[in-house]
Short mmCIF file of C-alpha atoms and ligand atoms in Angstrom, two decimals:
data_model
loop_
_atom_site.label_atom_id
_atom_site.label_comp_id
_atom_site.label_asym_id
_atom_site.label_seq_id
_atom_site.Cartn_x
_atom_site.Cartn_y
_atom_site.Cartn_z
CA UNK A 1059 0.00 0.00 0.00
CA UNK A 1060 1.26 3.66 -0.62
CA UNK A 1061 -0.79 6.42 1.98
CA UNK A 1062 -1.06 9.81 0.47
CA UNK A 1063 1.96 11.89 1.40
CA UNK A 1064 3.92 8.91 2.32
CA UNK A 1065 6.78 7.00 0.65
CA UNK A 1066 5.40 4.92 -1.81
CA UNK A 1067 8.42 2.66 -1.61
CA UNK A 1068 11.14 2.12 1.15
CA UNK A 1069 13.41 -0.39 0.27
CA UNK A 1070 15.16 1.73 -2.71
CA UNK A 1071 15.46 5.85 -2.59
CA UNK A 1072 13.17 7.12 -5.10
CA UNK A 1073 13.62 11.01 -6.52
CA UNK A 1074 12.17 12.89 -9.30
CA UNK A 1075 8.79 10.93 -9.95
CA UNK A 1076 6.99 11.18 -13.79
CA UNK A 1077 3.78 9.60 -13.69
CA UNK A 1078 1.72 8.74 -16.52
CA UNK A 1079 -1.45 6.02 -16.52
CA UNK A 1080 -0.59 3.61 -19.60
CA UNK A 1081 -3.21 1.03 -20.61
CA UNK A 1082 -5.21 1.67 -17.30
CA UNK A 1083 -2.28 1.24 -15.26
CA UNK A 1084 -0.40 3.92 -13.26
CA UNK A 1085 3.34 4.34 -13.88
CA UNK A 1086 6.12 5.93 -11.98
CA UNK A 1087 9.29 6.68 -13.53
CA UNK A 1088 11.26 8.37 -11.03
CA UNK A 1089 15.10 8.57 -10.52
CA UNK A 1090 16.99 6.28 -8.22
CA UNK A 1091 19.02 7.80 -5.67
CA UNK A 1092 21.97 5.77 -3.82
CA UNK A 1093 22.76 5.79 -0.23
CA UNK A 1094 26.35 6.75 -0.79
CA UNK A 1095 28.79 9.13 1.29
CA UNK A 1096 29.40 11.87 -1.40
CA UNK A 1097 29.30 15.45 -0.50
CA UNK A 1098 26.59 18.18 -1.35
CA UNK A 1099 27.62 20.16 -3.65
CA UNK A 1100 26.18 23.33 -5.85
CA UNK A 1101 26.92 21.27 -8.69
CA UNK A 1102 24.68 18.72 -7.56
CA UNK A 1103 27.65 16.15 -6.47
CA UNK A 1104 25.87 14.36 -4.62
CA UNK A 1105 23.03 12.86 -6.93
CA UNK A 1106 25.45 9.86 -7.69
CA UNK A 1107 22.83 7.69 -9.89
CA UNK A 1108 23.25 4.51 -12.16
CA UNK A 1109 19.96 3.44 -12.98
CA UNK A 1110 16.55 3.39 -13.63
CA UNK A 1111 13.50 0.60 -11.96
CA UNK A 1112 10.27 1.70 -13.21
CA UNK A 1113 7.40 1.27 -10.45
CA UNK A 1114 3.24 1.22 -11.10
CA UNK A 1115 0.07 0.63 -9.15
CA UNK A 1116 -3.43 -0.14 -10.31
CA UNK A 1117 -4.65 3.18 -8.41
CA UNK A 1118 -3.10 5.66 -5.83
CA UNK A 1119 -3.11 3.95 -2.37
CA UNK A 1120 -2.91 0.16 -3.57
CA UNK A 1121 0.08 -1.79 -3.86
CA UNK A 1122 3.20 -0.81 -5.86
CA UNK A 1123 5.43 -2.93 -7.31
CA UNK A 1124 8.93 -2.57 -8.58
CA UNK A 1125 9.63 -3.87 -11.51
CA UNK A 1126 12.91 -3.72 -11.18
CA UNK A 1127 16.11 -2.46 -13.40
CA UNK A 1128 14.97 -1.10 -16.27
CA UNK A 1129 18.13 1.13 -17.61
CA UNK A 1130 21.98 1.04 -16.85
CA UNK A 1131 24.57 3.59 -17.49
CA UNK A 1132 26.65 0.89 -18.48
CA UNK A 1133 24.52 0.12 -21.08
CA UNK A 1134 24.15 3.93 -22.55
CA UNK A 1135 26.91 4.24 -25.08
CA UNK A 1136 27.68 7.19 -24.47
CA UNK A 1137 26.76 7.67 -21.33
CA UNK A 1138 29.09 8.10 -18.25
CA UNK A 1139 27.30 9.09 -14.82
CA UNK A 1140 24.31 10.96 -12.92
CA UNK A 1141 21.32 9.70 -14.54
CA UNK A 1142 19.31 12.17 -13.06
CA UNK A 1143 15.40 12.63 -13.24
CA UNK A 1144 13.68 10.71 -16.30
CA UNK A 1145 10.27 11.12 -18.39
CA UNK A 1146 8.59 8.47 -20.59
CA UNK A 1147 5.91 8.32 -23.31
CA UNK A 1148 3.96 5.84 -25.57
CA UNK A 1149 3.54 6.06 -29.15
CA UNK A 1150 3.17 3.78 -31.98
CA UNK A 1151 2.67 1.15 -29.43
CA UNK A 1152 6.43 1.42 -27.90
CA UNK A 1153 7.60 2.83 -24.91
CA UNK A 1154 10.35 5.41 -24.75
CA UNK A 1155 12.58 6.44 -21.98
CA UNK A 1156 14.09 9.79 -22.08
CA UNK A 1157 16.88 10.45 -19.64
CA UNK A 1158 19.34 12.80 -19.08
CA UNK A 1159 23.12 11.80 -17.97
CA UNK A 1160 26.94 13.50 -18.42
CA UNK A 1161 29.48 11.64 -21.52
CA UNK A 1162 32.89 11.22 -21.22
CA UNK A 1163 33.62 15.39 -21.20
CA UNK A 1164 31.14 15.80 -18.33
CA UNK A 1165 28.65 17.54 -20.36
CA UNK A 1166 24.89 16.68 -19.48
CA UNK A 1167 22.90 14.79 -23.07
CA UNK A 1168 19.24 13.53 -23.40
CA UNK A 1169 19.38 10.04 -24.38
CA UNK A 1170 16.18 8.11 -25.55
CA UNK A 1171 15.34 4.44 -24.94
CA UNK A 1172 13.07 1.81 -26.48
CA UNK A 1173 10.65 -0.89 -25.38
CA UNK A 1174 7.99 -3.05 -26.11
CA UNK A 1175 6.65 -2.59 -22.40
CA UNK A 1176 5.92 0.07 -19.93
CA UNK A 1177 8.85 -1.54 -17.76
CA UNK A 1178 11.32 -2.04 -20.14
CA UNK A 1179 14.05 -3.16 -20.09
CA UNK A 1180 14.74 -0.40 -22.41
CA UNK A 1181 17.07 -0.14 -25.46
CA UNK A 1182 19.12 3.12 -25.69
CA UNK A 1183 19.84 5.07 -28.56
CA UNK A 1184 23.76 4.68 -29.50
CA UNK A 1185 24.16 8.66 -29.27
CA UNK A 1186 22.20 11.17 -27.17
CA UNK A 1187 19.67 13.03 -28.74
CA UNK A 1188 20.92 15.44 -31.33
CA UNK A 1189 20.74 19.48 -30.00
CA UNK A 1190 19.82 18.12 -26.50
CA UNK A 1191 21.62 18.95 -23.66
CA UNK A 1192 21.34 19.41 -19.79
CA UNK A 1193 18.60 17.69 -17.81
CA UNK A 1194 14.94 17.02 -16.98
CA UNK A 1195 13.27 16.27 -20.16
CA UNK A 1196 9.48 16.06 -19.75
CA UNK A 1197 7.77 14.64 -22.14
CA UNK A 1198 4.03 15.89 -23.67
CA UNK A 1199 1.81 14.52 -26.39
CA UNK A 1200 -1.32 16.28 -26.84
CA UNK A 1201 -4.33 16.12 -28.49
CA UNK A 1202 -3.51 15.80 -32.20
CA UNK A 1203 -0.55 13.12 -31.45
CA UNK A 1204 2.63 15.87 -31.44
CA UNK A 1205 5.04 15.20 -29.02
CA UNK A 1206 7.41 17.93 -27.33
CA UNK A 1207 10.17 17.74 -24.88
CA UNK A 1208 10.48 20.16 -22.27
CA UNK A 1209 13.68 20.15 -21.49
CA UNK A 1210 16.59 21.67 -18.83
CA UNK A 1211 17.62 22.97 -15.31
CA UNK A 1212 20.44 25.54 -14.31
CA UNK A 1213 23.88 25.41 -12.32
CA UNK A 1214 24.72 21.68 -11.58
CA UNK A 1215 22.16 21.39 -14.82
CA UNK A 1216 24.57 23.44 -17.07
CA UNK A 1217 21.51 25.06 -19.12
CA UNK A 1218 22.94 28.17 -18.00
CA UNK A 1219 25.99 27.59 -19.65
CA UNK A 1220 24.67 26.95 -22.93
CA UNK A 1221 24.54 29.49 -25.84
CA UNK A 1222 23.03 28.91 -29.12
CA UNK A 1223 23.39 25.40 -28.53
CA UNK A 1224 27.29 25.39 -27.81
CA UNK A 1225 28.45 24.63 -24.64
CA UNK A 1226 30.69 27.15 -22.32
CA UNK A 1227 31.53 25.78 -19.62
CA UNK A 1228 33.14 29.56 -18.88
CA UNK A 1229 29.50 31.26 -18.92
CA UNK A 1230 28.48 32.86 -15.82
CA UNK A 1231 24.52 32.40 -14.50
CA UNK A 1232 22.72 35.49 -15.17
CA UNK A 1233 21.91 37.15 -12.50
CA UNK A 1234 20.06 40.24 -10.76
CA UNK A 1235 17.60 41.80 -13.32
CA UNK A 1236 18.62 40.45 -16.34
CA UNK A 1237 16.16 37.91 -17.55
CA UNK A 1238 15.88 33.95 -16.24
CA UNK A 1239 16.76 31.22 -17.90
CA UNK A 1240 13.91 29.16 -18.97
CA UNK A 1241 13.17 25.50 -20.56
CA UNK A 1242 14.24 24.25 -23.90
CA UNK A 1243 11.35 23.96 -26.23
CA UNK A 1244 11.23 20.88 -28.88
CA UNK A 1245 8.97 19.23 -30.79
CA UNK A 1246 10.05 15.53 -31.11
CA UNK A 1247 9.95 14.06 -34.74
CA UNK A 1248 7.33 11.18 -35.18
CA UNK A 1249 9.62 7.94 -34.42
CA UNK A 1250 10.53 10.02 -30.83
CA UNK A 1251 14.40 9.83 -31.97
CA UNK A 1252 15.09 12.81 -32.54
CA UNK A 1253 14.05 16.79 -32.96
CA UNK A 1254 12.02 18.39 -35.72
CA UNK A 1255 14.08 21.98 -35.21
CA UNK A 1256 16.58 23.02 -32.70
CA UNK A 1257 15.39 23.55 -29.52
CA UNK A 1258 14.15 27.15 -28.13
CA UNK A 1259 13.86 28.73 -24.93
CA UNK A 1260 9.90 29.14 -23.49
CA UNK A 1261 9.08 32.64 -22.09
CA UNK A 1262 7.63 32.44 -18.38
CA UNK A 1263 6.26 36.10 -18.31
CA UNK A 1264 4.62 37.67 -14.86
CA UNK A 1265 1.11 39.27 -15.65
CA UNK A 1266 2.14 42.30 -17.38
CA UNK A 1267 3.93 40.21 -19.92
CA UNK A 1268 6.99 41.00 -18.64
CA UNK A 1269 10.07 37.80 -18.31
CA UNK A 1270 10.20 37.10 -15.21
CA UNK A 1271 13.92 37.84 -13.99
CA UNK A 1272 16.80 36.01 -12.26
CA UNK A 1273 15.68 37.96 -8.86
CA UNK A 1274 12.39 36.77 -8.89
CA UNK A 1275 13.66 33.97 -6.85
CA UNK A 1276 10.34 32.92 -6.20
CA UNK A 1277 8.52 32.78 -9.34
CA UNK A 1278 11.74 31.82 -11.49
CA UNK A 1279 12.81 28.67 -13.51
CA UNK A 1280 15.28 26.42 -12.14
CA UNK A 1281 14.72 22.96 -13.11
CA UNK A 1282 11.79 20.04 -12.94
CA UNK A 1283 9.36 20.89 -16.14
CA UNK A 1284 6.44 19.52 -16.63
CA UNK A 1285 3.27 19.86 -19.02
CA UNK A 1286 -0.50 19.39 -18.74
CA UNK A 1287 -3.12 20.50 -20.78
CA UNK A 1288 -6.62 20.91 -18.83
CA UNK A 1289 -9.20 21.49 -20.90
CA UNK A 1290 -8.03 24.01 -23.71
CA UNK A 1291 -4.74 25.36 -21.21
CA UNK A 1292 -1.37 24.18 -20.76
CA UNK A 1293 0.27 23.97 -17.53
CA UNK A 1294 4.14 24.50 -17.46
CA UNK A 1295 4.81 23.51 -13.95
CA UNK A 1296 8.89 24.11 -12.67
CA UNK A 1297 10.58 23.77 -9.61
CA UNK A 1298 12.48 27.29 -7.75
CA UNK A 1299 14.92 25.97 -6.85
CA UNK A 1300 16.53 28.62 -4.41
CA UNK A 1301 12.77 28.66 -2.87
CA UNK A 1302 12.20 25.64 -3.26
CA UNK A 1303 8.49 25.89 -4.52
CA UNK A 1304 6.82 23.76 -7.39
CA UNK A 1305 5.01 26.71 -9.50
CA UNK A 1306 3.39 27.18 -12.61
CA UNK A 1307 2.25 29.06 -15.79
CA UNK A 1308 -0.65 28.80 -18.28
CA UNK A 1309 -1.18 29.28 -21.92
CA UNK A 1310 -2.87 28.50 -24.79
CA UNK A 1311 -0.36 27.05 -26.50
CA UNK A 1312 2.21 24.00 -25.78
CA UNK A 1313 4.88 26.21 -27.34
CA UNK A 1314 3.89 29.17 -24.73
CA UNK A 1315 4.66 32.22 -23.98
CA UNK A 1316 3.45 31.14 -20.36
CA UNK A 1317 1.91 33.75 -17.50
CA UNK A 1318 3.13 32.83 -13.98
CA UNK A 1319 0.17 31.77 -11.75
CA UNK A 1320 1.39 30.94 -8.84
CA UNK A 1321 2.53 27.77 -6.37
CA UNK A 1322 1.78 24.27 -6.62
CA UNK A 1323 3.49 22.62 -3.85
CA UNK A 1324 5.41 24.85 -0.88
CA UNK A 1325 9.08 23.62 -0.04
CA UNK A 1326 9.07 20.34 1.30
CA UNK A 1327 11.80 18.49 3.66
CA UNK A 1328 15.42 18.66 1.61
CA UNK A 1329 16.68 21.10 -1.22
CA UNK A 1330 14.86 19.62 -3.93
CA UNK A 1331 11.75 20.09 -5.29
CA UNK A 1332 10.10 17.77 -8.01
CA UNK A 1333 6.91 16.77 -9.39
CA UNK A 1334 4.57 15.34 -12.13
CA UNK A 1335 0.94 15.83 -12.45
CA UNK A 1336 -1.35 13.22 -13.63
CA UNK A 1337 -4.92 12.54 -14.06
CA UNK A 1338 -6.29 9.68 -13.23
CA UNK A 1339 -9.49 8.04 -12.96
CA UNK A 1340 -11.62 11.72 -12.99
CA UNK A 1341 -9.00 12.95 -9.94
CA UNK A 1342 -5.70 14.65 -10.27
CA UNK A 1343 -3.19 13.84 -8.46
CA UNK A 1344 0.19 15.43 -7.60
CA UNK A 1345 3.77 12.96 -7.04
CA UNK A 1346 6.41 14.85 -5.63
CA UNK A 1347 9.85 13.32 -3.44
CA UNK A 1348 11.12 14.71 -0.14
CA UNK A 1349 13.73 13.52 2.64
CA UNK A 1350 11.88 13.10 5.27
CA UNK A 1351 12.15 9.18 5.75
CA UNK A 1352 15.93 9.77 5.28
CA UNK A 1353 15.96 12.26 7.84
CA UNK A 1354 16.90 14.95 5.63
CA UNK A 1355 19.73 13.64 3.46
CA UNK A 1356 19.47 15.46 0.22
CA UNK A 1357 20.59 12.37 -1.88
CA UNK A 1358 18.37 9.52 -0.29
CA UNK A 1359 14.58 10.77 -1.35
CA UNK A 1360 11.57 9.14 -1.48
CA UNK A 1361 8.67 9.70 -3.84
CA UNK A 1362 5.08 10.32 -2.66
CA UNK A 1363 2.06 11.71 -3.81
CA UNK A 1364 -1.45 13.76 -2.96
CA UNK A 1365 -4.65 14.56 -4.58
CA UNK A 1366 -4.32 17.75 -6.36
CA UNK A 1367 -7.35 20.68 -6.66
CA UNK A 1368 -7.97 22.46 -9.78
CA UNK A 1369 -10.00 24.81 -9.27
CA UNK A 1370 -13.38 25.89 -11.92
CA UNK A 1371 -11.32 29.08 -12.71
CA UNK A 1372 -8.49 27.00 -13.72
CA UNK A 1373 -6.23 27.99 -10.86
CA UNK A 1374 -4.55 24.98 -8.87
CA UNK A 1375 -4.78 25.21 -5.01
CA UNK A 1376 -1.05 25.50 -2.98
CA UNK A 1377 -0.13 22.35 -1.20
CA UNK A 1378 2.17 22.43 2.18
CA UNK A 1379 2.61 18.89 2.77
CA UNK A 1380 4.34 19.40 5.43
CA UNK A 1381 1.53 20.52 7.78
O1 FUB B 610 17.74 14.05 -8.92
C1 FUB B 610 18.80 14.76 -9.51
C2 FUB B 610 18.37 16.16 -9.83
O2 FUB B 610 17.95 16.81 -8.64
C3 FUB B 610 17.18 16.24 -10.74
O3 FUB B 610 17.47 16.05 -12.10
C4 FUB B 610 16.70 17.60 -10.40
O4 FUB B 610 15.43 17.89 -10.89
C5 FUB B 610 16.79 17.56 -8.89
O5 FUB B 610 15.70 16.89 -8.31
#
């Protein structure tokens, strides 16, 4: 069984949790964390991870089971470490894995993997996704079968340090007023290998239209994407960072702009904030991670999740979890 706003799993440390309902079922795809010694670091040194299990339960509440090991980094080509938080889809009847991790130079790539099953094991792609980079790809089909990638998350996620799709690793993080960072944009081509154009940054704008900027702490970008479309809006939802809120912005288009509407989920236990929203069975419902079972660590979370309100005007009501 897995209580609301409890671990859903204890025996393995579970982070960064994409859910998606395939075929009836409820999936988790979260990322695995290890219960090593490393160091915290601003670079995000300590989220040491090798793998992927995928997890799924007939409903929130009933039993979960782990299916076990469904990607390596030994078996990513040209992949070397940090196989941080992961998205899936479906399409054309096979599942795909996306997944971000650093190559040999230390540079952060997208990779995508193949299956026949929600579970996997899944295949990877010999190279990472061309014009990808950094981490956090979320993963959105809508309505008339398109698929985009949402894509990226600053400092230890290096999206800050890329320029017209060339790396510096020399580039300072804006800062003060100038304008935030923001997601990489993509649609995904039909066979979900590859991009249709190079990616592009979203706009998150505040209600006058204006970006928000880098010292909007509370309201900026910092990592953790994620898309929903409710009725006829989509729902960019991010992670702080700094602040540690999940937030979110509306428009009427996947591509965006996006208006910031507010917060989703206040700072739980740990640094880390991240999320996926899914509908299921009429309710919505809102999987996050914290460190509270671990007592804080940063690097040993455990994924959880809690009925989510959306309200008739389209807002979505704040969640403390922690009260
Ligand atoms: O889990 C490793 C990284 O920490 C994720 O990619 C970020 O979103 C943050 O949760």
């Amino acid at each position: 069984m897995s209580q609301a706003r409890e671990p859903i799993v204890t025996h393995v440390f579970t982070a960064d949790p994409s859910a998606h309902v395939f075929d009836g079922r409820l999936y988790v795809y979260p990322s695995h964390d290890l219960p090593h010694d490393g160091k915290n670091s601003e670079e995000g040194g300590q989220y040491i991870m090798e793998d992927y299990h995928v997890f799924s339960m007939t409903r929130p509440g009933e039993d979960v089971m782990d299916h076990g090991e469904a990607l390596h980094v030994r078996d990513v080509p040209w992949a070397e470490r940090m196989m941080w938080a992961p998205d899936a889809a479906c399409k054309n009847g096979k599942y795909y894995l996306y997944f971000p991790a650093k190559d040999a130079d230390g540079i952060f790539r997208i990779g995508v993997a193949v299956s026949d099953s929600p579970t996997g094991p899944f295949t990877p792609d010999a190279a990472p996704i061309p014009e990808s980079c950094s981490i956090d790809p979320a993963v959105f089909t809508d309505d008339d079968g398109r698929s985009y990638l949402y894509f990226g998350g600053i400092w230890g996620g290096q999206l800050d340090r890329w320029v017209d799709g060339v790396y510096d690793p020399s580039r300072k993080t804006p800062v003060g007023d100038e304008i935030a960072v923001t997601p990489l944009f993509a649609e995904l081509s039909d066979d979900m290998h590859s991009f249709r154009a190079a990616p592009v940054h979203v706009v998150i704008q505040d209600e006058n239209g204006e970006p928000i900027r880098v010292c909007d702490e509370e309201r900026r970008f910092f990592e953790g994407s994620w898309m929903n479309k409710i009725g006829d809006t989509y729902y960019l939802s991010y992670s702080t960072g700094t602040t540690h809120y999940v937030a979110y912005a509306t428009s009427d288009k996947p591509q965006g702009p996006f208006t910031y509407r507010g917060i989703i989920l206040k700072p739980v236990v740990g640094w880390t904030t991240q999320h996926s929203i899914v509908e299921f069975e009429g309710k919505w419902y809102l999987f996050y991670h914290d460190c509270e079972f671990s007592g804080g660590i940063d690097h040993r979370r455990t994924v959880k999740w809690t009925e989510l309100t959306i309200h008739e005007d389209g807002s979505i009501e704040t969640l403390d979890v922690r009260h």
